[in-house]
PDB file of C-alpha atoms in Angstrom:
ATOM      1  CA  MET S  18     -21.904   0.705  21.069  1.00 28.00           C
ATOM      2  CA  ASN S  19     -22.750  -0.340  17.314  1.00 32.00           C
ATOM      3  CA  THR S  20     -25.119   2.375  15.866  1.00 33.00           C
ATOM      4  CA  ASN S  21     -24.875   0.934  12.275  1.00 38.00           C
ATOM      5  CA  SER S  22     -27.375  -1.513  11.306  1.00 39.00           C
ATOM      6  CA  THR S  23     -25.759  -2.165   7.969  1.00 52.00           C
ATOM      7  CA  PHE S  24     -22.149  -3.323   9.177  1.00 59.00           C
ATOM      8  CA  PRO S  25     -21.384  -5.038  12.523  1.00 56.00           C
ATOM      9  CA  TYR S  26     -18.884  -2.023  13.349  1.00 65.00           C
ATOM     10  CA  CYS S  27     -19.473   1.505  14.432  1.00 72.00           C
ATOM     11  CA  PRO S  28     -18.788   3.738  11.359  1.00 73.00           C
ATOM     12  CA  GLU S  29     -17.162   6.449  13.568  1.00 77.00           C
ATOM     13  CA  ASN S  30     -14.404   3.927  14.115  1.00 85.00           C
ATOM     14  CA  ALA S  31     -14.001   3.153  10.438  1.00 90.00           C
ATOM     15  CA  GLU S  32     -10.455   4.404  10.022  1.00 92.00           C
ATOM     16  CA  ALA S  33      -9.122   2.809  13.170  1.00 89.00           C
ATOM     17  CA  LEU S  34     -10.680  -0.622  12.392  1.00 88.00           C
ATOM     18  CA  THR S  35      -9.438  -0.601   9.014  1.00 91.00           C
ATOM     19  CA  ARG S  36      -5.935   0.226  10.082  1.00 90.00           C
ATOM     20  CA  GLN S  37      -6.113  -2.749  12.545  1.00 86.00           C
ATOM     21  CA  TRP S  38      -7.348  -5.001   9.775  1.00 86.00           C
ATOM     22  CA  VAL S  39      -4.458  -3.908   7.499  1.00 90.00           C
ATOM     23  CA  GLU S  40      -1.883  -4.500  10.322  1.00 86.00           C
ATOM     24  CA  ALA S  41      -3.139  -7.586  11.897  1.00 80.00           C
ATOM     25  CA  ILE S  42      -4.562  -9.508   8.812  1.00 80.00           C
ATOM     26  CA  VAL S  43      -3.052  -7.982   5.416  1.00 84.00           C
ATOM     27  CA  VAL S  44       0.512  -7.427   6.973  1.00 84.00           C
ATOM     28  CA  GLY S  45       0.204  -9.908   9.976  1.00 77.00           C
ATOM     29  CA  LEU S  46      -0.516 -12.743   7.490  1.00 78.00           C
ATOM     30  CA  ASN S  47       1.555 -11.391   4.683  1.00 76.00           C
ATOM     31  CA  LEU S  48      -1.521 -11.409   2.221  1.00 78.00           C
ATOM     32  CA  CYS S  49       0.021  -8.660   0.242  1.00 78.00           C
ATOM     33  CA  PRO S  50       3.782  -8.429  -0.280  1.00 73.00           C
ATOM     34  CA  PHE S  51       3.734  -4.718  -0.802  1.00 75.00           C
ATOM     35  CA  ALA S  52       1.619  -3.873   2.307  1.00 81.00           C
ATOM     36  CA  ALA S  53       4.361  -4.290   5.025  1.00 78.00           C
ATOM     37  CA  PRO S  54       6.736  -1.582   3.528  1.00 81.00           C
ATOM     38  CA  VAL S  55       4.101   1.130   3.135  1.00 83.00           C
ATOM     39  CA  VAL S  56       2.802   0.560   6.655  1.00 84.00           C
ATOM     40  CA  LYS S  57       6.260   0.481   8.149  1.00 86.00           C
ATOM     41  CA  GLN S  58       7.204   3.753   6.118  1.00 87.00           C
ATOM     42  CA  ALA S  59       3.790   5.215   6.984  1.00 89.00           C
ATOM     43  CA  THR S  60       3.067   6.021   3.172  1.00 90.00           C
ATOM     44  CA  ILE S  61      -0.324   4.509   3.349  1.00 93.00           C
ATOM     45  CA  HIS S  62      -3.175   6.929   3.373  1.00 96.00           C
ATOM     46  CA  TYR S  63      -6.639   6.204   4.863  1.00 96.00           C
ATOM     47  CA  ALA S  64      -9.542   8.168   3.628  1.00 97.00           C
ATOM     48  CA  VAL S  65     -13.084   7.837   4.916  1.00 96.00           C
ATOM     49  CA  CYS S  66     -16.282   8.825   2.945  1.00 96.00           C
ATOM     50  CA  GLU S  67     -18.907   8.987   5.451  1.00 94.00           C
ATOM     51  CA  GLU S  68     -21.709   9.744   3.093  1.00 95.00           C
ATOM     52  CA  ALA S  69     -24.165   7.059   1.863  1.00 94.00           C
ATOM     53  CA  LYS S  70     -24.760   8.279  -1.728  1.00 96.00           C
ATOM     54  CA  ASP S  71     -22.963   6.924  -4.690  1.00 97.00           C
ATOM     55  CA  GLU S  72     -22.099  10.352  -5.912  1.00 97.00           C
ATOM     56  CA  ALA S  73     -20.313  11.135  -2.622  1.00 97.00           C
ATOM     57  CA  VAL S  74     -18.286   8.001  -2.944  1.00 98.00           C
ATOM     58  CA  ILE S  75     -17.350   8.827  -6.513  1.00 98.00           C
ATOM     59  CA  GLN S  76     -16.301  12.463  -5.484  1.00 98.00           C
ATOM     60  CA  ALA S  77     -14.314  10.887  -2.584  1.00 98.00           C
ATOM     61  CA  PHE S  78     -12.704   8.546  -5.132  1.00 98.00           C
ATOM     62  CA  LEU S  79     -11.741  11.505  -7.484  1.00 97.00           C
ATOM     63  CA  ALA S  80     -10.285  13.469  -4.651  1.00 97.00           C
ATOM     64  CA  GLU S  81      -8.160  10.576  -3.525  1.00 96.00           C
ATOM     65  CA  LEU S  82      -6.980  10.082  -7.066  1.00 96.00           C
ATOM     66  CA  ASP S  83      -6.041  13.779  -7.273  1.00 95.00           C
ATOM     67  CA  ARG S  84      -4.251  13.403  -3.880  1.00 96.00           C
ATOM     68  CA  ILE S  85      -2.105  10.562  -4.785  1.00 95.00           C
ATOM     69  CA  GLN S  86      -1.239  12.249  -8.210  1.00 94.00           C
ATOM     70  CA  ALA S  87      -0.245  15.293  -6.427  1.00 94.00           C
ATOM     71  CA  SER S  88       2.024  13.396  -4.056  1.00 94.00           C
ATOM     72  CA  GLU S  89       5.610  11.823  -4.324  1.00 93.00           C
ATOM     73  CA  GLU S  90       5.605   8.052  -3.808  1.00 90.00           C
ATOM     74  CA  ASP S  91       7.878   8.413  -0.874  1.00 88.00           C
ATOM     75  CA  GLU S  92       5.344  10.712   0.774  1.00 93.00           C
ATOM     76  CA  LEU S  93       2.066   8.785  -0.332  1.00 93.00           C
ATOM     77  CA  ALA S  94       2.562   5.417  -1.841  1.00 91.00           C
ATOM     78  CA  THR S  95      -1.033   4.166  -1.614  1.00 92.00           C
ATOM     79  CA  THR S  96      -4.460   5.087  -0.510  1.00 95.00           C
ATOM     80  CA  LEU S  97      -7.465   3.162   0.869  1.00 96.00           C
ATOM     81  CA  LEU S  98     -10.880   4.724   0.506  1.00 98.00           C
ATOM     82  CA  ILE S  99     -13.208   3.402   3.123  1.00 97.00           C
ATOM     83  CA  ALA S 100     -17.017   3.823   2.720  1.00 96.00           C
ATOM     84  CA  PRO S 101     -18.544   2.694   6.025  1.00 93.00           C
ATOM     85  CA  ASN S 102     -22.046   3.940   5.382  1.00 94.00           C
ATOM     86  CA  ALA S 103     -22.429   2.897   1.682  1.00 95.00           C
ATOM     87  CA  LEU S 104     -22.353  -0.149  -0.712  1.00 96.00           C
ATOM     88  CA  ALA S 105     -23.311  -2.764   2.104  1.00 93.00           C
ATOM     89  CA  ASP S 106     -24.764  -4.962  -0.783  1.00 95.00           C
ATOM     90  CA  PHE S 107     -21.721  -6.687  -2.601  1.00 95.00           C
ATOM     91  CA  GLU S 108     -23.495  -6.450  -5.911  1.00 96.00           C
ATOM     92  CA  GLN S 109     -23.838  -2.739  -5.577  1.00 97.00           C
ATOM     93  CA  TYR S 110     -20.253  -2.446  -4.486  1.00 97.00           C
ATOM     94  CA  LEU S 111     -19.160  -4.365  -7.681  1.00 97.00           C
ATOM     95  CA  ASP S 112     -21.255  -1.840  -9.769  1.00 98.00           C
ATOM     96  CA  MET S 113     -19.339   1.008  -8.091  1.00 98.00           C
ATOM     97  CA  LEU S 114     -16.089  -0.724  -8.667  1.00 98.00           C
ATOM     98  CA  ASP S 115     -16.930  -0.900 -12.413  1.00 98.00           C
ATOM     99  CA  ILE S 116     -17.782   2.881 -12.260  1.00 98.00           C
ATOM    100  CA  LEU S 117     -14.554   3.842 -10.530  1.00 97.00           C
ATOM    101  CA  GLN S 118     -12.514   1.722 -12.817  1.00 96.00           C
ATOM    102  CA  GLY S 119     -14.083   3.252 -15.787  1.00 97.00           C
ATOM    103  CA  LEU S 120     -13.317   6.714 -14.504  1.00 96.00           C
ATOM    104  CA  LEU S 121      -9.686   5.620 -13.832  1.00 95.00           C
ATOM    105  CA  ASP S 122      -9.329   4.310 -17.377  1.00 94.00           C
ATOM    106  CA  ARG S 123     -11.010   7.284 -19.140  1.00 94.00           C
ATOM    107  CA  SER S 124      -8.687   9.732 -17.137  1.00 92.00           C
ATOM    108  CA  GLY S 125      -5.764   7.909 -18.902  1.00 92.00           C
ATOM    109  CA  LEU S 126      -4.453   6.820 -15.530  1.00 90.00           C
ATOM    110  CA  GLY S 127      -5.341   3.084 -15.932  1.00 87.00           C
ATOM    111  CA  GLY S 128      -1.771   2.265 -16.516  1.00 85.00           C
ATOM    112  CA  VAL S 129      -0.429   4.438 -13.700  1.00 92.00           C
ATOM    113  CA  PHE S 130      -2.686   3.384 -10.936  1.00 94.00           C
ATOM    114  CA  GLN S 131      -4.379   0.116 -10.106  1.00 93.00           C
ATOM    115  CA  LEU S 132      -7.794  -0.411  -8.165  1.00 95.00           C
ATOM    116  CA  ALA S 133      -8.014  -3.214  -5.774  1.00 93.00           C
ATOM    117  CA  SER S 134     -11.325  -4.111  -3.962  1.00 95.00           C
ATOM    118  CA  PHE S 135     -12.303  -5.354  -0.464  1.00 94.00           C
ATOM    119  CA  HIS S 136     -15.656  -5.784   1.202  1.00 94.00           C
ATOM    120  CA  PRO S 137     -17.242  -7.301   4.150  1.00 89.00           C
ATOM    121  CA  GLN S 138     -19.121  -9.872   1.964  1.00 91.00           C
ATOM    122  CA  TYR S 139     -16.407 -10.291  -0.622  1.00 92.00           C
ATOM    123  CA  GLN S 140     -17.079 -13.403  -2.825  1.00 92.00           C
ATOM    124  CA  PHE S 141     -14.998 -14.544  -5.687  1.00 91.00           C
ATOM    125  CA  ALA S 142     -16.863 -15.595  -8.725  1.00 92.00           C
ATOM    126  CA  GLY S 143     -17.706 -19.228  -8.681  1.00 93.00           C
ATOM    127  CA  VAL S 144     -16.843 -19.608  -5.072  1.00 90.00           C
ATOM    128  CA  PRO S 145     -19.565 -20.452  -2.322  1.00 91.00           C
ATOM    129  CA  GLU S 146     -20.271 -17.408  -0.066  1.00 88.00           C
ATOM    130  CA  ASP S 147     -18.936 -19.339   2.917  1.00 83.00           C
ATOM    131  CA  ASP S 148     -15.790 -20.614   1.521  1.00 84.00           C
ATOM    132  CA  ILE S 149     -12.765 -19.503   3.591  1.00 81.00           C
ATOM    133  CA  THR S 150     -10.797 -18.254   0.541  1.00 81.00           C
ATOM    134  CA  ASN S 151     -13.168 -15.351   0.230  1.00 85.00           C
ATOM    135  CA  TRP S 152     -11.644 -13.988   3.627  1.00 83.00           C
ATOM    136  CA  THR S 153      -8.503 -12.944   1.693  1.00 83.00           C
ATOM    137  CA  ASN S 154     -10.484  -9.967   0.339  1.00 88.00           C
ATOM    138  CA  ARG S 155     -12.809  -9.277   3.275  1.00 88.00           C
ATOM    139  CA  SER S 156     -12.457  -6.155   5.170  1.00 90.00           C
ATOM    140  CA  PRO S 157     -14.469  -4.363   8.010  1.00 88.00           C
ATOM    141  CA  PHE S 158     -16.033  -1.837   5.559  1.00 92.00           C
ATOM    142  CA  PRO S 159     -16.161  -1.529   1.719  1.00 95.00           C
ATOM    143  CA  CYS S 160     -12.794  -0.344   0.593  1.00 96.00           C
ATOM    144  CA  PHE S 161     -11.182   0.834  -2.712  1.00 98.00           C
ATOM    145  CA  HIS S 162      -7.669   0.556  -2.877  1.00 95.00           C
ATOM    146  CA  LEU S 163      -5.481   2.898  -5.164  1.00 95.00           C
ATOM    147  CA  ILE S 164      -2.050   1.339  -5.982  1.00 91.00           C
ATOM    148  CA  ARG S 165       0.860   2.886  -7.895  1.00 90.00           C
ATOM    149  CA  GLU S 166       1.552   0.610 -10.834  1.00 84.00           C
ATOM    150  CA  GLY S 167       5.245   1.409 -10.822  1.00 79.00           C
ATOM    151  CA  MET S 168       5.691   0.612  -7.320  1.00 76.00           C
ATOM    152  CA  MET S 169       3.890  -2.764  -7.730  1.00 69.00           C
ATOM    153  CA  THR S 170       5.992  -3.693 -10.755  1.00 64.00           C
ATOM    154  CA  ARG S 171       9.109  -2.958  -8.677  1.00 68.00           C
ATOM    155  CA  VAL S 172       7.996  -5.005  -5.774  1.00 61.00           C
ATOM    156  CA  LEU S 173       6.922  -7.870  -8.012  1.00 62.00           C
ATOM    157  CA  MET S 174      10.371  -7.923  -9.876  1.00 63.00           C
ATOM    158  CA  ASN S 175      11.954  -8.824  -6.421  1.00 64.00           C
ATOM    159  CA  PHE S 176       9.278 -11.351  -5.580  1.00 60.00           C
ATOM    160  CA  GLY S 177       9.970 -14.990  -6.465  1.00 61.00           C
ATOM    161  CA  ASP S 178       6.699 -16.005  -8.123  1.00 69.00           C
ATOM    162  CA  PRO S 179       3.947 -13.233  -7.985  1.00 64.00           C
ATOM    163  CA  ASP S 180       1.466 -15.356  -9.899  1.00 69.00           C
ATOM    164  CA  GLN S 181       1.453 -17.712  -6.863  1.00 74.00           C
ATOM    165  CA  ILE S 182       0.326 -14.989  -4.375  1.00 74.00           C
ATOM    166  CA  PRO S 183      -3.500 -15.747  -4.616  1.00 76.00           C
ATOM    167  CA  GLU S 184      -2.942 -19.465  -4.488  1.00 80.00           C
ATOM    168  CA  ARG S 185      -0.538 -19.039  -1.449  1.00 80.00           C
ATOM    169  CA  ASN S 186      -3.087 -16.824   0.238  1.00 77.00           C
ATOM    170  CA  ILE S 187      -5.955 -19.458  -0.214  1.00 78.00           C
ATOM    171  CA  ALA S 188      -3.735 -22.336   0.928  1.00 82.00           C
ATOM    172  CA  LEU S 189      -2.775 -20.119   4.102  1.00 77.00           C
ATOM    173  CA  MET S 190      -6.452 -19.584   4.882  1.00 76.00           C
ATOM    174  CA  LYS S 191      -7.364 -23.224   4.605  1.00 77.00           C
ATOM    175  CA  GLU S 192      -4.283 -24.239   6.520  1.00 76.00           C
ATOM    176  CA  LEU S 193      -5.294 -21.880   9.314  1.00 72.00           C
ATOM    177  CA  VAL S 194      -8.730 -23.602   9.400  1.00 69.00           C
ATOM    178  CA  ARG S 195      -7.208 -27.163   9.219  1.00 68.00           C
ATOM    179  CA  THR S 196      -4.895 -26.527  12.116  1.00 68.00           C
ATOM    180  CA  GLY S 197      -7.300 -24.434  14.345  1.00 63.00           C
ATOM    181  CA  LEU S 198      -5.078 -21.314  13.958  1.00 59.00           C
ATOM    182  CA  PHE S 199      -7.860 -19.525  12.365  1.00 60.00           C
ATOM    183  CA  ASP S 200      -9.261 -19.020  15.952  1.00 61.00           C
ATOM    184  CA  LYS S 201      -6.461 -16.521  16.198  1.00 59.00           C
ATOM    185  CA  TYR S 202      -7.758 -14.614  13.162  1.00 54.00           C
ATOM    186  CA  PRO S 203     -11.525 -15.369  12.982  1.00 49.00           C
ATOM    187  CA  PRO S 204     -14.064 -12.994  11.577  1.00 48.00           C
ATOM    188  CA  PHE S 205     -13.656  -9.326  12.399  1.00 43.00           C
ATOM    189  CA  ALA S 206     -15.739  -9.248  15.745  1.00 43.00           C
ATOM    190  CA  GLU S 207     -13.163 -11.286  17.397  1.00 44.00           C
ATOM    191  CA  TYR S 208      -9.794 -10.371  15.662  1.00 39.00           C
ATOM    192  CA  ILE S 209     -10.184  -6.650  15.655  1.00 41.00           C
ATOM    193  CA  THR S 210     -10.721  -4.935  19.022  1.00 40.00           C
ATOM    194  CA  GLN S 211     -13.011  -1.879  18.649  1.00 40.00           C
ATOM    195  CA  PRO S 212     -11.577   1.330  20.052  1.00 39.00           C
ATOM    196  CA  ASP S 213     -13.449   2.759  23.073  1.00 40.00           C
TER     197      ASP S 213
END
């Protein structure tokens, strides 16, 4: 039973639901060329901040930044920080993203790690809220993704045309809708099975 009035999914299942989203959507639809290897090699870490306060999210982010710095890439390549009880409002989420990016930059690690963003109500600037292209960055819960710049650079060197990744993802989403295949990957209530 859903006990969270903020998001349509039970926060106690935040890690499991996010794993399913990564495997079924991010990897399943190949939205990110770096995702499949880290999932296959089990070098992606899922961290859950269960607190609702901004300060707790910041502290959890700093802890994950420490964790990934202290780890070898073949042990921990990337980490997803999930905040199931915080930042339900997308604008507040963007404010937090700016804070975390500022912390990353001020720490001198801006060129070492990159911060990517995912949210249930993700909306690209200048794009209508109901536009299907927003789904490329929509996740069950607010997430902050720490990625190693060096790893990403190496992957992109072997990728044909990395600048085309966003356009390819948008075209894929539109094609899924046009052909009716989006029914296989509809919004999270249908395409993610909640754990018992």
